[in-house]
Coordinates of C-alpha atoms in Angstrom, one line a residue:
Chain A
X1 CA 94.2 177.2 -115.4
X2 CA 91.9 177.1 -118.5
X3 CA 88.3 176.1 -118.2
X4 CA 85.9 175.3 -121.1
X5 CA 82.2 175.0 -120.1
X6 CA 79.6 173.8 -122.6
X7 CA 76.2 174.5 -121.1
X8 CA 72.9 172.9 -122.3
X9 CA 74.0 173.4 -125.9
X10 CA 71.4 172.8 -128.6
X11 CA 72.7 173.0 -132.1
X12 CA 71.1 172.5 -135.5
X13 CA 72.1 172.2 -139.1
X14 CA 69.7 172.9 -141.9
X15 CA 66.8 172.9 -139.4
X16 CA 67.7 169.5 -137.9
X17 CA 68.8 169.4 -134.2
X18 CA 72.1 167.5 -133.9
X19 CA 73.2 168.5 -130.4
X20 CA 70.5 168.1 -127.9
X21 CA 71.3 170.1 -124.7
X22 CA 74.8 168.8 -124.2
X23 CA 76.9 170.0 -121.2
X24 CA 80.6 169.3 -120.6
X25 CA 83.3 171.0 -118.5
X26 CA 86.9 170.6 -119.4
X27 CA 89.6 172.0 -117.0
X28 CA 93.3 172.5 -117.8
X29 CA 95.2 169.4 -117.0
X30 CA 92.3 167.1 -117.6
X31 CA 92.0 164.6 -120.5
X32 CA 88.5 163.7 -121.6
X33 CA 87.6 161.0 -124.1
X34 CA 84.3 161.2 -126.0
X35 CA 83.2 158.0 -127.5
X36 CA 80.0 157.0 -129.3
X37 CA 78.5 155.4 -132.4
X38 CA 78.8 157.1 -135.8
X39 CA 76.6 160.2 -136.4
X40 CA 76.0 161.0 -132.7
X41 CA 77.4 164.5 -133.0
X42 CA 80.9 164.1 -131.5
X43 CA 82.7 165.9 -134.4
X44 CA 79.9 168.5 -134.5
X45 CA 80.6 169.3 -130.9
X46 CA 84.2 169.9 -131.7
X47 CA 83.4 172.0 -134.8
X48 CA 80.8 174.1 -133.0
X49 CA 83.2 174.9 -130.1
X50 CA 85.6 176.0 -132.8
X51 CA 82.9 178.1 -134.4
X52 CA 82.1 176.4 -137.7
X53 CA 79.7 178.6 -139.6
X54 CA 77.7 175.7 -140.9
X55 CA 76.1 175.1 -137.5
X56 CA 73.5 177.2 -135.7
X57 CA 73.3 177.5 -131.9
X58 CA 69.7 177.3 -130.9
X59 CA 70.2 177.4 -127.1
X60 CA 72.9 177.1 -124.4
X61 CA 76.3 178.7 -124.1
X62 CA 80.0 177.9 -124.5
X63 CA 82.3 179.6 -122.0
X64 CA 86.1 179.8 -122.0
X65 CA 87.5 181.0 -118.7
X66 CA 84.1 182.2 -117.7
X67 CA 83.5 184.3 -120.9
X68 CA 81.1 183.3 -123.6
X69 CA 82.8 182.6 -126.9
X70 CA 79.7 182.3 -129.0
X71 CA 80.0 185.9 -130.3
X72 CA 83.7 185.3 -131.3
X73 CA 84.8 184.4 -134.8
X74 CA 86.7 181.2 -135.5
X75 CA 90.1 183.0 -135.4
X76 CA 89.3 184.8 -132.2
X77 CA 88.5 181.5 -130.5
X78 CA 91.7 180.1 -131.8
X79 CA 93.7 183.0 -130.5
X80 CA 91.9 182.7 -127.1
X81 CA 93.5 179.2 -126.9
X82 CA 91.2 176.7 -128.6
X83 CA 92.5 174.2 -131.0
X84 CA 90.8 171.6 -133.2
X85 CA 92.9 168.8 -134.8
X86 CA 90.6 167.9 -137.6
X87 CA 89.4 164.5 -138.8
X88 CA 89.9 165.6 -142.4
X89 CA 92.4 168.4 -142.6
X90 CA 92.0 170.4 -145.8
X91 CA 94.6 170.6 -148.5
X92 CA 95.7 174.1 -149.5
X93 CA 97.7 174.0 -152.7
X94 CA 100.5 176.6 -153.1
X95 CA 100.7 177.4 -149.4
X96 CA 103.7 175.8 -147.8
X97 CA 103.4 174.1 -144.5
X98 CA 106.0 176.4 -142.9
X99 CA 104.4 179.6 -144.2
X100 CA 101.0 178.5 -142.8
X101 CA 102.3 177.6 -139.3
X102 CA 104.5 180.7 -139.2
X103 CA 101.5 182.9 -140.1
X104 CA 99.4 181.1 -137.5
X105 CA 102.1 181.6 -134.8
X106 CA 102.5 185.3 -135.8
X107 CA 98.8 185.8 -135.6
X108 CA 98.9 185.0 -131.9
X109 CA 101.6 187.5 -131.1
X110 CA 101.0 191.0 -129.7
X111 CA 101.2 193.8 -132.2
X112 CA 104.6 195.0 -131.0
X113 CA 106.0 191.5 -131.0
X114 CA 107.9 189.9 -133.9
X115 CA 108.5 186.3 -134.7
X116 CA 112.2 185.5 -134.6
X117 CA 112.4 183.4 -137.7
X118 CA 115.7 181.7 -137.0
X119 CA 114.5 180.5 -133.6
X120 CA 111.1 179.4 -135.0
X121 CA 112.8 177.3 -137.8
X122 CA 114.5 175.3 -135.0
X123 CA 111.2 174.9 -133.1
X124 CA 109.5 173.8 -136.3
X125 CA 112.2 171.3 -137.2
X126 CA 112.3 169.9 -133.6
X127 CA 108.6 169.4 -133.7
X128 CA 108.7 167.8 -137.1
X129 CA 111.5 165.5 -136.0
X130 CA 109.7 164.4 -132.9
X131 CA 106.8 163.4 -135.1
X132 CA 109.1 161.8 -137.7
X133 CA 107.7 164.0 -140.4
X134 CA 110.8 163.8 -142.5
X135 CA 112.9 166.5 -144.2
X136 CA 111.2 168.8 -146.7
X137 CA 108.0 169.1 -144.7
X138 CA 108.3 172.8 -144.4
X139 CA 108.4 173.3 -148.2
X140 CA 105.5 170.9 -148.9
X141 CA 102.2 172.5 -149.7
X142 CA 99.8 172.3 -146.7
X143 CA 98.5 168.8 -146.5
X144 CA 98.6 168.4 -150.3
X145 CA 99.8 164.9 -151.3
X146 CA 100.1 164.0 -147.6
X147 CA 99.2 160.4 -146.6
X148 CA 96.3 160.1 -144.1
X149 CA 98.9 159.5 -141.3
X150 CA 101.0 162.5 -142.4
X151 CA 98.0 164.8 -142.2
X152 CA 97.2 163.7 -138.7
X153 CA 100.8 164.1 -137.6
X154 CA 100.8 167.5 -139.2
X155 CA 97.8 168.4 -137.0
X156 CA 99.7 167.4 -133.9
X157 CA 102.7 169.4 -135.1
X158 CA 100.6 172.5 -135.4
X159 CA 99.1 171.9 -132.0
X160 CA 102.6 171.6 -130.5
X161 CA 103.7 174.9 -132.0
X162 CA 100.5 176.8 -131.2
X163 CA 100.3 175.9 -127.5
X164 CA 96.6 175.8 -127.1
X165 CA 94.7 175.9 -123.7
X166 CA 92.0 173.5 -124.8
X167 CA 92.5 171.1 -127.7
X168 CA 89.9 168.8 -129.4
X169 CA 91.5 165.9 -131.2
X170 CA 88.8 164.7 -133.6
X171 CA 89.5 161.0 -134.6
X172 CA 93.2 161.7 -134.7
X173 CA 93.7 157.9 -134.7
X174 CA 92.0 157.3 -138.1
X175 CA 94.5 156.7 -140.9
X176 CA 97.3 156.0 -138.5
X177 CA 99.1 152.7 -138.4
X178 CA 100.2 151.2 -135.1
X179 CA 103.6 152.8 -135.1
X180 CA 102.3 156.2 -136.1
X181 CA 99.5 156.0 -133.5
X182 CA 102.1 155.2 -130.8
X183 CA 104.2 158.2 -132.0
X184 CA 101.2 160.6 -132.0
X185 CA 100.2 159.3 -128.5
X186 CA 103.7 159.9 -127.1
X187 CA 103.8 163.4 -128.6
X188 CA 100.4 164.3 -127.2
X189 CA 101.2 162.8 -123.8
X190 CA 104.3 164.9 -123.7
X191 CA 102.2 168.0 -124.2
X192 CA 100.0 167.2 -121.3
X193 CA 100.3 169.9 -118.6
X194 CA 98.1 171.6 -116.1
X195 CA 97.7 174.4 -118.7
X196 CA 96.2 172.1 -121.4
X197 CA 92.8 170.5 -121.4
X198 CA 92.4 167.7 -123.9
X199 CA 89.3 166.3 -125.5
X200 CA 89.9 163.1 -127.5
X201 CA 87.1 162.1 -129.9
X202 CA 87.5 158.5 -130.9
X203 CA 85.7 155.2 -131.7
X204 CA 88.4 152.9 -130.5
X205 CA 90.3 152.0 -127.4
X206 CA 93.6 151.9 -129.2
X207 CA 94.1 155.7 -129.1
X208 CA 93.3 155.7 -125.4
X209 CA 96.0 153.1 -124.8
X210 CA 98.6 155.7 -125.7
X211 CA 96.9 158.9 -124.4
X212 CA 95.3 158.0 -121.1
X213 CA 92.0 159.9 -120.4
X214 CA 90.9 160.9 -116.9
X215 CA 87.2 161.1 -117.8
X216 CA 85.3 159.1 -120.4
X217 CA 82.0 160.2 -121.9
X218 CA 79.7 158.3 -124.1
X219 CA 77.7 160.4 -126.5
X220 CA 74.5 159.1 -128.3
X221 CA 72.0 161.1 -130.3
X222 CA 73.6 164.5 -129.6
X223 CA 74.0 164.2 -125.9
X224 CA 76.4 162.8 -123.3
X225 CA 74.5 159.8 -121.8
X226 CA 77.1 158.4 -119.5
X227 CA 80.3 159.6 -117.9
X228 CA 82.8 157.5 -116.1
X229 CA 86.4 156.4 -115.9
X230 CA 88.6 154.0 -117.9
X231 CA 86.3 151.0 -117.1
X232 CA 83.9 152.4 -119.7
X233 CA 86.5 152.1 -122.5
X234 CA 87.0 148.4 -121.8
X235 CA 83.2 147.8 -121.7
X236 CA 82.7 149.6 -125.1
X237 CA 85.6 147.7 -126.6
X238 CA 84.1 144.3 -125.7
X239 CA 80.4 145.0 -125.9
X240 CA 80.0 148.1 -128.1
X241 CA 77.2 150.6 -127.3
X242 CA 74.1 148.3 -127.5
X243 CA 74.2 147.5 -123.8
X244 CA 73.9 151.2 -123.0
X245 CA 71.2 151.9 -125.6
X246 CA 69.2 149.0 -124.0
X247 CA 69.8 150.3 -120.5
X248 CA 68.7 153.8 -121.5
X249 CA 65.8 152.5 -123.7
X250 CA 67.2 154.1 -126.8
X251 CA 65.6 152.7 -130.0
X252 CA 68.1 152.0 -132.7
X253 CA 66.6 152.8 -136.0
X254 CA 68.1 153.7 -139.3
X255 CA 66.6 156.9 -140.7
X256 CA 65.3 156.3 -144.2
X257 CA 67.5 158.4 -146.5
X258 CA 65.7 160.6 -149.1
X259 CA 66.5 159.4 -152.5
X260 CA 67.2 161.7 -155.4
X261 CA 67.2 161.0 -159.0
X262 CA 69.2 162.7 -161.7
X263 CA 67.8 160.4 -164.4
X264 CA 64.9 160.3 -166.7
X265 CA 61.3 161.4 -165.8
X266 CA 60.4 157.7 -165.4
X267 CA 63.2 157.2 -162.9
X268 CA 62.3 160.3 -161.0
X269 CA 58.7 159.1 -160.8
X270 CA 59.9 155.7 -159.5
X271 CA 61.9 157.3 -156.8
X272 CA 59.0 159.6 -155.9
X273 CA 56.8 156.5 -155.6
X274 CA 59.4 154.8 -153.3
X275 CA 59.7 157.9 -151.1
Chain B
X1 CA 109.8 202.3 -176.5
X2 CA 111.6 203.3 -173.4
X3 CA 111.9 200.2 -171.2
X4 CA 111.8 200.6 -167.4
X5 CA 115.1 200.1 -165.6
X6 CA 114.1 196.8 -164.1
X7 CA 113.9 195.4 -167.7
X8 CA 116.6 197.4 -169.5
X9 CA 119.2 196.6 -166.8
X10 CA 118.4 192.9 -166.4
X11 CA 121.7 191.0 -166.1
X12 CA 122.6 189.0 -169.3
X13 CA 119.4 190.0 -171.0
X14 CA 118.5 189.9 -174.7
X15 CA 116.4 192.9 -175.7
X16 CA 114.1 192.8 -178.7
X17 CA 111.9 195.6 -179.9
X18 CA 111.4 195.9 -183.7
X19 CA 114.9 194.4 -184.0
X20 CA 117.5 192.9 -181.7
X21 CA 118.9 195.7 -179.6
X22 CA 121.0 193.9 -177.0
X23 CA 122.3 190.4 -176.9
X24 CA 124.3 189.9 -173.7
X25 CA 123.7 186.2 -173.8
X26 CA 125.3 185.8 -177.2
X27 CA 122.3 183.9 -178.6
X28 CA 122.5 183.0 -182.2
X29 CA 120.2 185.3 -184.1
X30 CA 119.4 185.6 -187.8
X31 CA 116.4 187.1 -189.5
X32 CA 114.0 187.0 -186.6
X33 CA 115.1 183.5 -185.7
X34 CA 116.8 182.7 -182.4
X35 CA 118.7 179.4 -182.3
X36 CA 119.6 177.8 -179.1
X37 CA 122.4 175.5 -180.1
X38 CA 124.2 175.1 -176.8
X39 CA 123.1 174.4 -173.2
X40 CA 122.3 177.5 -171.2
X41 CA 123.7 177.2 -167.7
X42 CA 121.5 180.1 -166.4
X43 CA 118.1 181.2 -167.5
X44 CA 118.4 183.9 -170.2
X45 CA 116.1 186.9 -169.8
X46 CA 114.6 187.8 -173.2
X47 CA 112.6 191.0 -173.2
X48 CA 110.2 191.4 -176.1
X49 CA 108.8 194.9 -176.3
X50 CA 107.5 195.4 -179.9
X51 CA 105.5 198.3 -181.2
X52 CA 102.6 196.9 -183.1
X53 CA 102.9 193.5 -184.7
X54 CA 106.0 191.3 -184.6
X55 CA 107.0 187.7 -185.3
X56 CA 109.9 185.7 -183.8
X57 CA 111.0 182.1 -184.0
X58 CA 113.0 180.1 -181.5
X59 CA 114.7 176.9 -182.6
X60 CA 116.6 174.4 -180.4
X61 CA 119.1 172.0 -181.9
X62 CA 119.1 168.3 -181.1
X63 CA 120.0 167.3 -177.6
X64 CA 120.4 170.9 -176.3
X65 CA 118.9 172.2 -173.0
X66 CA 117.8 175.8 -172.9
X67 CA 116.3 178.0 -170.2
X68 CA 114.6 181.3 -171.2
X69 CA 112.6 183.9 -169.4
X70 CA 110.5 185.6 -172.0
X71 CA 109.2 189.0 -170.8
X72 CA 106.5 190.4 -173.1
X73 CA 106.2 194.0 -172.3
X74 CA 103.4 196.0 -173.9
X75 CA 103.1 199.7 -173.1
X76 CA 100.8 200.0 -176.1
X77 CA 98.7 197.4 -178.0
X78 CA 100.7 194.6 -179.6
X79 CA 100.2 191.7 -181.9
X80 CA 102.9 189.1 -181.4
X81 CA 103.6 185.8 -183.1
X82 CA 106.0 183.4 -181.4
X83 CA 107.0 180.1 -182.8
X84 CA 109.1 177.4 -181.0
X85 CA 110.5 174.4 -182.8
X86 CA 112.1 171.9 -180.4
X87 CA 114.4 169.4 -182.1
X88 CA 114.5 165.8 -181.0
X89 CA 115.8 165.2 -177.5
X90 CA 116.0 168.9 -176.8
X91 CA 114.7 170.5 -173.6
X92 CA 113.4 174.0 -173.2
X93 CA 112.3 175.5 -170.0
X94 CA 110.5 178.9 -170.4
X95 CA 109.1 181.3 -168.0
X96 CA 106.7 183.8 -169.6
X97 CA 105.9 187.1 -168.0
X98 CA 103.2 189.0 -169.9
X99 CA 103.1 192.6 -168.6
X100 CA 100.7 195.0 -170.1
X101 CA 98.9 198.2 -169.0
X102 CA 95.5 199.6 -168.7
X103 CA 93.3 199.7 -171.8
X104 CA 95.9 198.0 -174.0
X105 CA 95.3 194.9 -176.1
X106 CA 97.9 192.3 -175.8
X107 CA 97.4 189.8 -178.6
X108 CA 99.8 186.9 -178.8
X109 CA 99.8 183.7 -180.7
X110 CA 102.4 181.1 -179.8
X111 CA 103.1 177.8 -181.7
X112 CA 105.2 175.1 -180.1
X113 CA 106.3 172.1 -182.1
X114 CA 107.9 169.3 -180.1
X115 CA 110.2 166.7 -181.6
X116 CA 110.8 163.2 -180.5
X117 CA 111.6 162.9 -176.8
X118 CA 111.8 166.6 -176.4
X119 CA 110.5 168.3 -173.3
X120 CA 108.9 171.7 -173.0
X121 CA 108.3 173.2 -169.5
X122 CA 106.4 176.5 -169.4
X123 CA 105.5 178.7 -166.5
X124 CA 103.3 181.6 -167.6
X125 CA 102.4 184.6 -165.6
X126 CA 99.9 187.1 -167.1
X127 CA 99.7 190.3 -165.2
X128 CA 97.7 192.3 -167.6
X129 CA 95.9 195.6 -167.8
X130 CA 93.1 195.8 -170.4
X131 CA 92.6 192.9 -172.7
X132 CA 94.8 189.9 -173.2
X133 CA 94.1 187.5 -176.1
X134 CA 96.4 184.5 -176.1
X135 CA 96.3 181.7 -178.5
X136 CA 98.7 178.9 -177.5
X137 CA 99.2 175.8 -179.6
X138 CA 101.3 172.9 -178.8
X139 CA 102.0 170.1 -181.2
X140 CA 103.5 167.0 -179.7
X141 CA 104.8 165.8 -183.0
X142 CA 107.6 163.4 -182.0
X143 CA 107.0 160.3 -179.9
X144 CA 107.8 160.7 -176.3
X145 CA 107.4 164.5 -176.4
X146 CA 106.5 166.0 -173.1
X147 CA 104.8 169.3 -172.3
X148 CA 104.2 170.7 -168.8
X149 CA 102.5 174.0 -168.7
X150 CA 101.6 176.0 -165.6
X151 CA 99.8 179.3 -166.0
X152 CA 98.9 182.1 -163.6
X153 CA 96.5 184.8 -164.7
X154 CA 95.7 187.7 -162.4
X155 CA 93.1 190.3 -163.4
X156 CA 90.9 193.0 -161.9
X157 CA 88.6 195.8 -162.9
X158 CA 88.0 196.1 -166.6
X159 CA 90.7 193.5 -167.4
X160 CA 89.6 190.8 -169.9
X161 CA 91.4 187.7 -171.0
X162 CA 90.5 185.4 -173.8
X163 CA 92.8 182.5 -173.8
X164 CA 92.9 179.4 -176.0
X165 CA 95.2 176.6 -175.2
X166 CA 95.3 173.8 -177.8
X167 CA 97.4 170.7 -177.3
X168 CA 97.6 168.2 -180.1
X169 CA 99.1 164.7 -179.3
X170 CA 100.2 163.6 -182.7
X171 CA 102.5 160.7 -181.8
X172 CA 102.8 157.8 -179.4
X173 CA 103.6 158.1 -175.7
X174 CA 103.3 161.9 -175.7
X175 CA 102.5 163.6 -172.4
X176 CA 100.9 166.9 -171.7
X177 CA 99.9 168.5 -168.4
X178 CA 98.3 171.9 -168.1
X179 CA 97.7 173.5 -164.7
X180 CA 95.9 176.9 -164.9
X181 CA 95.5 179.1 -161.8
X182 CA 93.2 182.0 -162.4
X183 CA 92.4 184.9 -160.1
X184 CA 89.6 187.4 -161.1
X185 CA 89.2 190.4 -158.9
X186 CA 86.0 192.6 -158.9
X187 CA 84.5 193.0 -162.4
X188 CA 87.3 191.2 -164.2
X189 CA 86.5 188.4 -166.7
X190 CA 88.7 185.5 -167.7
X191 CA 87.6 183.1 -170.5
X192 CA 89.6 180.0 -171.1
X193 CA 89.2 177.3 -173.7
X194 CA 91.5 174.5 -173.0
X195 CA 91.6 171.7 -175.5
X196 CA 93.5 168.4 -175.5
X197 CA 93.4 166.3 -178.6
X198 CA 94.8 162.9 -178.8
X199 CA 95.0 162.0 -182.5
X200 CA 94.8 158.6 -184.1
X201 CA 98.0 156.5 -183.8
X202 CA 99.0 158.3 -180.6
X203 CA 98.5 155.4 -178.2
X204 CA 100.1 155.4 -174.7
X205 CA 99.6 159.2 -174.6
X206 CA 98.6 161.1 -171.5
X207 CA 96.7 164.4 -171.5
X208 CA 95.8 166.1 -168.3
X209 CA 94.3 169.5 -167.6
X210 CA 93.6 171.1 -164.2
X211 CA 92.0 174.5 -163.9
X212 CA 91.5 176.3 -160.7
X213 CA 89.8 179.7 -160.5
X214 CA 89.4 182.1 -157.6
X215 CA 86.7 184.7 -157.8
X216 CA 87.5 187.6 -155.5
X217 CA 84.5 189.8 -156.3
X218 CA 80.9 189.2 -156.6
X219 CA 80.9 190.4 -160.2
X220 CA 84.1 188.7 -161.4
X221 CA 83.7 186.0 -164.0
X222 CA 85.9 183.0 -164.8
X223 CA 84.7 180.7 -167.5
X224 CA 86.7 177.6 -168.4
X225 CA 85.8 175.2 -171.1
X226 CA 88.0 172.2 -170.8
X227 CA 87.7 169.8 -173.7
X228 CA 89.2 166.5 -174.5
X229 CA 89.1 165.1 -178.0
X230 CA 90.2 161.5 -178.0
X231 CA 90.7 159.5 -181.3
X232 CA 92.8 156.7 -180.0
X233 CA 92.4 153.8 -177.5
X234 CA 94.9 153.0 -174.8
X235 CA 95.4 156.5 -173.7
X236 CA 94.9 158.4 -170.4
X237 CA 93.1 161.7 -170.3
X238 CA 91.4 163.8 -167.7
X239 CA 90.3 167.4 -167.1
X240 CA 88.9 169.3 -164.2
X241 CA 87.9 172.8 -163.5
X242 CA 87.2 174.1 -160.0
X243 CA 86.1 177.7 -159.9
X244 CA 84.5 179.6 -157.0
X245 CA 85.0 182.0 -154.2
X246 CA 87.3 181.1 -151.3
X247 CA 86.3 177.6 -150.1
X248 CA 84.4 177.6 -146.7
X249 CA 86.3 174.6 -145.4
X250 CA 89.7 176.1 -146.3
X251 CA 88.7 179.3 -144.5
X252 CA 87.5 177.4 -141.4
X253 CA 90.7 175.4 -141.3
X254 CA 92.9 178.5 -141.6
X255 CA 90.9 180.6 -139.2
X256 CA 90.9 177.7 -136.7
X257 CA 94.6 178.3 -136.5
X258 CA 94.2 181.9 -135.6
X259 CA 94.4 183.6 -139.0
X260 CA 91.9 186.4 -139.5
X261 CA 89.6 186.2 -142.6
X262 CA 91.9 188.6 -144.4
X263 CA 95.1 186.8 -143.5
X264 CA 93.5 183.5 -144.6
X265 CA 92.4 185.0 -147.9
X266 CA 95.8 186.5 -148.5
X267 CA 97.5 183.1 -147.8
X268 CA 95.1 181.3 -150.1
X269 CA 95.7 183.8 -152.9
X270 CA 99.5 183.5 -152.3
X271 CA 99.0 179.8 -152.9
X272 CA 98.1 180.7 -156.4
X273 CA 100.7 183.3 -156.9
X274 CA 103.8 182.3 -155.1
X275 CA 104.6 179.1 -157.1
X276 CA 105.0 181.4 -160.1
X277 CA 106.9 184.2 -158.4
X278 CA 109.3 181.8 -156.7
X279 CA 110.6 180.9 -160.1
X280 CA 111.6 184.5 -161.0
X281 CA 115.2 184.7 -160.0
X282 CA 115.8 188.4 -160.7
X283 CA 114.8 190.0 -157.4
X284 CA 113.9 193.5 -158.9
X285 CA 111.6 191.9 -161.6
X286 CA 110.1 189.6 -159.0
X287 CA 109.4 192.6 -156.7
X288 CA 107.7 194.6 -159.6
X289 CA 105.6 191.6 -160.5
X290 CA 104.7 190.9 -156.9
X291 CA 103.7 194.6 -156.4
X292 CA 101.5 194.6 -159.5
X293 CA 99.9 191.3 -158.6
X294 CA 99.2 192.6 -155.0
X295 CA 97.7 195.8 -156.5
X296 CA 95.5 193.7 -158.9
X297 CA 94.3 191.5 -156.0
X298 CA 93.5 194.6 -153.9
X299 CA 91.4 195.8 -156.8
X300 CA 93.8 198.1 -158.7
X301 CA 94.3 198.5 -162.4

C-alpha cells in the first residue's frame, strides 16, 4: 500500500516562506480533503510534492513509501506514482491529446515493454467515453481550445490512464458545472481503491458531496491548523473560516501590495510616495 | 540538376528545372505560365529545381479549386520568382516545401493576387541549409478574398533566414491569417518582418498574425517584427509574437505525467513540426523531411 509522508515541510518562493512546517500523511485507500482560504498554500503543497522548480524546500522532507523524493526530478516522481491534476492545465499547441497520453503511459513502462497501441486506443476511448469527452478528443491539441470543464475532465482522463498511487486533485471542481462535477466525482470515486491515496484541494463542499473524503484538513497560512472528519466541511460551508481564525487567534490582515508604475516620472514618484 | 529519387519519382509530379521536364498531371503550361483551369482531385506535386534565376506564373480560372505541393529544391544557389493570380471565386491550396543545402542562398520572391471571393491556403515548410531569403506578398484585391498562411521554419548552425511577409487588404471583407512557427537551433538566426496593411475602403476586413518561436540554443536568435498598418475603420486586426525557450510551465506539466526533460522537449518541438508534416501525403518525401528536420533540431546542418 502506498504511503506519502510530508514531514515538517518549510517552503519558500522568492525568499518568502509559504509553507510553514506542514506535516501530512496519506495512505493508499484514504481520501483527504484540504480546505482553506485563498492564498494559504494549498496549491503550493501539491506543486511542491510534484517537484515544481519554482519553489525551494528550506526544511523538512517528503517521503513516498519511506523514501525521500526531494532529490527526484518531476518526471521521476510521476513515474514513482505521484499525480497532480492541475488547477490550470497548460495548453500545448500541436501536440495531440492522444500522443501526449500515449507518451506518458509509455514513459512508465519498463525498457523491454512496448505499448500495444490497439489495446491502448480502446482504453483511451473507454476513459474518454466515461467522462463524456466526445469524439475527436484524441486528435485535439492538448488542452488547446478546451473549455474549463473539458480541461478538468482531461486531467481526470489522464489520471485514469496513468494509474497513480497518490493523486492530488487541485481545485478540480473549478470551471465545472453541476453535471460535469457529478460526472468527475463519479469517475474519481470509481478509481478509489486500497492502492490509491487521494488528496482533494477545494474551497467548496460541492466537490466533497461527490467524492467523499475520510479526513478533512484546514490549511491557513501555510500550515494545517485543524484535522477532522466530514463535520468540518459542513461547518466551513455554513460559517467560513473566521470561527477557526478567531479560535486560533489568527489576525486576518491584507498584505499591502507593492505598487509599480510603468508611467511617467511624475507617476513613479507618486507611487514611491504612496509606498 | 540530378534530382534525388524521392523527388524524381513522385507519383503524378510535374518537374520544372529551366523548362518543364515532366508533366504527369497534364497541367496547362505555356511560356512559363501554368494555368489551373479544372479542379484537381488530388494534390499535384510540382518540383521546381532551377539552376540560378527563374520565374514562373500560376493562374487559376474562375471557380476552379486547385491543390498543389510546390517543392523548391536548391542544390545550388537560386533566385526564384513565383507569381500566383487567383481568379474570382477560385480556391488554391498550396503546400510549399523549401529544401536547400549547406551554404547555399535560396532567394525567393512570391506574389499572390487574390480575386473576389477567392481563397488561398498555404502551408509552408522551410528546411534550409545556409541562407534563405523569402519575400512573400499577398494582395487581397477582390472583396471577400481569404488568405490562410501557416509557416514552419527550422534552422540550425549557420543557417540564416530573412523573411518578409506582406499582406495588403485592398478590398472590403477580406481576411488574412498568418501563423508562423519558428524553431532556431544553436547559433541559427531567423529574422521575420510580418506586415499586415488594411488599406482605405477595406472595411469589415480582418487581419491576424500569430508568431511563435522556439529557441533551442543559448545562442540562437529569432527576431520577429509584426506590424499592422490600418487605414480604415470598422476592421479587426491583431498580432502577437511569443518567442523564447521551452516554457517552464509546459515542461512541468509534461514532466508531471512522467515524461523526461528530453521526451517533453521532443514532444513540444513535434507540436511545431507535425502539423506541417501531417499534410505531406507522399510517405517517402515526408520521411526525408522528417529526417532533415530531426537532424536540424539535433543540431545538424
